[in-house]
């Protein structure tokens, strides 16, 4: 279950960080195309992140040892990826010009943080 949370943080963070990753020289266009192919199933990644983050949040609040940042970031990734399905409002579109400003920039920075947290979770013992 912890592996699912870590992978959802990494993949969801990648999907959120696309506006910033597209600005990278040489690899930005390829990453943008990859994210474009993965975007239709982004809601599944968001659902997995939300469910596993919520599960770990409940487990760690009830039985301890303490609340970890992995599940908080997972819940945030899940909410960000499911925003349009939960509220009915459109999420900031990745097809807009190559400028990451405002909410898109905030989500992209949060996506980079989610990638780092997901990688950290892969190397952190679950005990």
mmCIF file of C-alpha atoms in Angstrom:
data_model
loop_
_atom_site.group_PDB
_atom_site.id
_atom_site.type_symbol
_atom_site.label_atom_id
_atom_site.label_comp_id
_atom_site.label_asym_id
_atom_site.label_seq_id
_atom_site.Cartn_x
_atom_site.Cartn_y
_atom_site.Cartn_z
ATOM 1 C CA UNK A 1 0.000 0.000 0.000
ATOM 2 C CA UNK A 2 2.897 2.354 0.765
ATOM 3 C CA UNK A 3 4.413 1.565 -2.635
ATOM 4 C CA UNK A 4 1.173 2.616 -4.331
ATOM 5 C CA UNK A 5 1.248 5.897 -2.423
ATOM 6 C CA UNK A 6 4.852 6.558 -3.432
ATOM 7 C CA UNK A 7 4.234 5.715 -7.082
ATOM 8 C CA UNK A 8 1.073 7.837 -7.134
ATOM 9 C CA UNK A 9 3.071 10.743 -5.692
ATOM 10 C CA UNK A 10 5.745 10.357 -8.377
ATOM 11 C CA UNK A 11 3.413 9.940 -11.361
ATOM 12 C CA UNK A 12 0.900 12.500 -10.095
ATOM 13 C CA UNK A 13 3.701 14.941 -9.368
ATOM 14 C CA UNK A 14 4.965 14.458 -12.909
ATOM 15 C CA UNK A 15 1.511 15.190 -14.317
ATOM 16 C CA UNK A 16 1.228 18.322 -12.185
ATOM 17 C CA UNK A 17 4.767 19.534 -12.962
ATOM 18 C CA UNK A 18 4.397 19.386 -16.752
ATOM 19 C CA UNK A 19 4.180 23.199 -17.249
ATOM 20 C CA UNK A 20 7.621 23.586 -15.659
ATOM 21 C CA UNK A 21 9.107 20.443 -17.172
ATOM 22 C CA UNK A 22 8.180 21.643 -20.672
ATOM 23 C CA UNK A 23 10.568 24.563 -20.194
ATOM 24 C CA UNK A 24 13.591 22.250 -19.921
ATOM 25 C CA UNK A 25 15.835 22.438 -22.964
ATOM 26 C CA UNK A 26 16.092 19.354 -25.200
ATOM 27 C CA UNK A 27 13.738 17.133 -23.170
ATOM 28 C CA UNK A 28 10.817 19.492 -22.514
ATOM 29 C CA UNK A 29 8.903 18.684 -25.694
ATOM 30 C CA UNK A 30 9.311 14.938 -25.191
ATOM 31 C CA UNK A 31 8.122 15.189 -21.583
ATOM 32 C CA UNK A 32 5.165 17.259 -22.755
ATOM 33 C CA UNK A 33 4.172 14.597 -25.292
ATOM 34 C CA UNK A 34 4.542 11.860 -22.671
ATOM 35 C CA UNK A 35 2.365 13.800 -20.253
ATOM 36 C CA UNK A 36 -0.172 14.394 -23.007
ATOM 37 C CA UNK A 37 -0.487 10.650 -23.505
ATOM 38 C CA UNK A 38 -0.761 10.021 -19.763
ATOM 39 C CA UNK A 39 -3.214 12.855 -19.052
ATOM 40 C CA UNK A 40 -6.405 10.895 -19.854
ATOM 41 C CA UNK A 41 -5.634 8.417 -17.058
ATOM 42 C CA UNK A 42 -4.509 11.133 -14.639
ATOM 43 C CA UNK A 43 -7.787 10.827 -12.748
ATOM 44 C CA UNK A 44 -6.924 7.184 -11.924
ATOM 45 C CA UNK A 45 -3.580 8.295 -10.500
ATOM 46 C CA UNK A 46 -5.414 10.975 -8.521
ATOM 47 C CA UNK A 47 -7.887 8.441 -7.157
ATOM 48 C CA UNK A 48 -5.087 6.071 -6.117
ATOM 49 C CA UNK A 49 -3.202 8.943 -4.456
ATOM 50 C CA UNK A 50 -6.307 10.121 -2.617
ATOM 51 C CA UNK A 51 -7.331 6.653 -1.407
ATOM 52 C CA UNK A 52 -3.871 5.504 -0.332
ATOM 53 C CA UNK A 53 -3.063 8.868 1.250
ATOM 54 C CA UNK A 54 -6.356 8.808 3.146
ATOM 55 C CA UNK A 55 -5.803 5.230 4.253
ATOM 56 C CA UNK A 56 -2.332 5.981 5.611
ATOM 57 C CA UNK A 57 -3.586 9.183 7.233
ATOM 58 C CA UNK A 58 -6.278 7.268 9.128
ATOM 59 C CA UNK A 59 -3.898 4.456 10.091
ATOM 60 C CA UNK A 60 -1.213 6.822 11.363
ATOM 61 C CA UNK A 61 -3.655 9.030 13.255
ATOM 62 C CA UNK A 62 -5.319 6.063 14.964
ATOM 63 C CA UNK A 63 -2.460 3.669 15.655
ATOM 64 C CA UNK A 64 0.595 5.908 15.303
ATOM 65 C CA UNK A 65 3.411 6.536 15.327
ATOM 66 C CA UNK A 66 2.624 10.001 13.906
ATOM 67 C CA UNK A 67 1.401 11.817 10.839
ATOM 68 C CA UNK A 68 3.874 11.691 7.926
ATOM 69 C CA UNK A 69 4.236 14.113 5.040
ATOM 70 C CA UNK A 70 3.914 11.303 2.473
ATOM 71 C CA UNK A 71 0.176 10.954 3.008
ATOM 72 C CA UNK A 72 -0.468 14.697 3.186
ATOM 73 C CA UNK A 73 1.266 15.190 -0.177
ATOM 74 C CA UNK A 74 -0.601 12.161 -1.573
ATOM 75 C CA UNK A 75 -3.950 13.644 -0.577
ATOM 76 C CA UNK A 76 -2.917 16.970 -2.122
ATOM 77 C CA UNK A 77 -1.897 15.275 -5.379
ATOM 78 C CA UNK A 78 -5.163 13.351 -5.458
ATOM 79 C CA UNK A 79 -7.225 16.484 -4.904
ATOM 80 C CA UNK A 80 -5.267 18.427 -7.527
ATOM 81 C CA UNK A 81 -5.657 15.714 -10.160
ATOM 82 C CA UNK A 82 -9.342 15.136 -9.375
ATOM 83 C CA UNK A 83 -10.230 18.826 -9.058
ATOM 84 C CA UNK A 84 -12.354 19.031 -12.204
ATOM 85 C CA UNK A 85 -14.211 15.811 -11.354
ATOM 86 C CA UNK A 86 -14.856 16.813 -7.742
ATOM 87 C CA UNK A 87 -15.947 20.422 -8.273
ATOM 88 C CA UNK A 88 -17.184 20.495 -11.856
ATOM 89 C CA UNK A 89 -14.880 23.436 -12.586
ATOM 90 C CA UNK A 90 -12.196 23.152 -15.197
ATOM 91 C CA UNK A 91 -8.630 22.668 -13.986
ATOM 92 C CA UNK A 92 -5.866 24.873 -15.437
ATOM 93 C CA UNK A 93 -5.144 23.504 -18.893
ATOM 94 C CA UNK A 94 -1.703 22.240 -19.832
ATOM 95 C CA UNK A 95 -2.346 23.122 -23.497
ATOM 96 C CA UNK A 96 -2.114 26.844 -22.754
ATOM 97 C CA UNK A 97 0.989 28.761 -23.845
ATOM 98 C CA UNK A 98 4.337 27.718 -22.417
ATOM 99 C CA UNK A 99 4.061 30.177 -19.558
ATOM 100 C CA UNK A 100 3.572 28.738 -16.097
ATOM 101 C CA UNK A 101 2.001 31.509 -14.053
ATOM 102 C CA UNK A 102 -0.520 31.754 -11.245
ATOM 103 C CA UNK A 103 -2.271 28.556 -10.247
ATOM 104 C CA UNK A 104 -0.468 26.542 -12.927
ATOM 105 C CA UNK A 105 2.886 27.575 -11.457
ATOM 106 C CA UNK A 106 1.741 26.715 -7.938
ATOM 107 C CA UNK A 107 0.544 23.273 -9.055
ATOM 108 C CA UNK A 108 3.757 22.695 -11.012
ATOM 109 C CA UNK A 109 5.936 23.493 -7.981
ATOM 110 C CA UNK A 110 3.722 21.239 -5.851
ATOM 111 C CA UNK A 111 4.190 18.536 -8.501
ATOM 112 C CA UNK A 112 7.976 18.814 -8.200
ATOM 113 C CA UNK A 113 7.646 18.529 -4.421
ATOM 114 C CA UNK A 114 5.432 15.460 -4.863
ATOM 115 C CA UNK A 115 8.041 13.815 -7.086
ATOM 116 C CA UNK A 116 10.741 14.367 -4.460
ATOM 117 C CA UNK A 117 8.469 13.097 -1.667
ATOM 118 C CA UNK A 118 7.557 10.028 -3.718
ATOM 119 C CA UNK A 119 11.205 9.188 -4.365
ATOM 120 C CA UNK A 120 11.969 9.745 -0.685
ATOM 121 C CA UNK A 121 9.119 7.392 0.213
ATOM 122 C CA UNK A 122 10.636 4.634 -1.912
ATOM 123 C CA UNK A 123 13.761 4.692 0.237
ATOM 124 C CA UNK A 124 12.094 5.190 3.614
ATOM 125 C CA UNK A 125 11.307 2.059 5.661
ATOM 126 C CA UNK A 126 7.610 1.465 6.245
ATOM 127 C CA UNK A 127 7.992 0.442 9.888
#
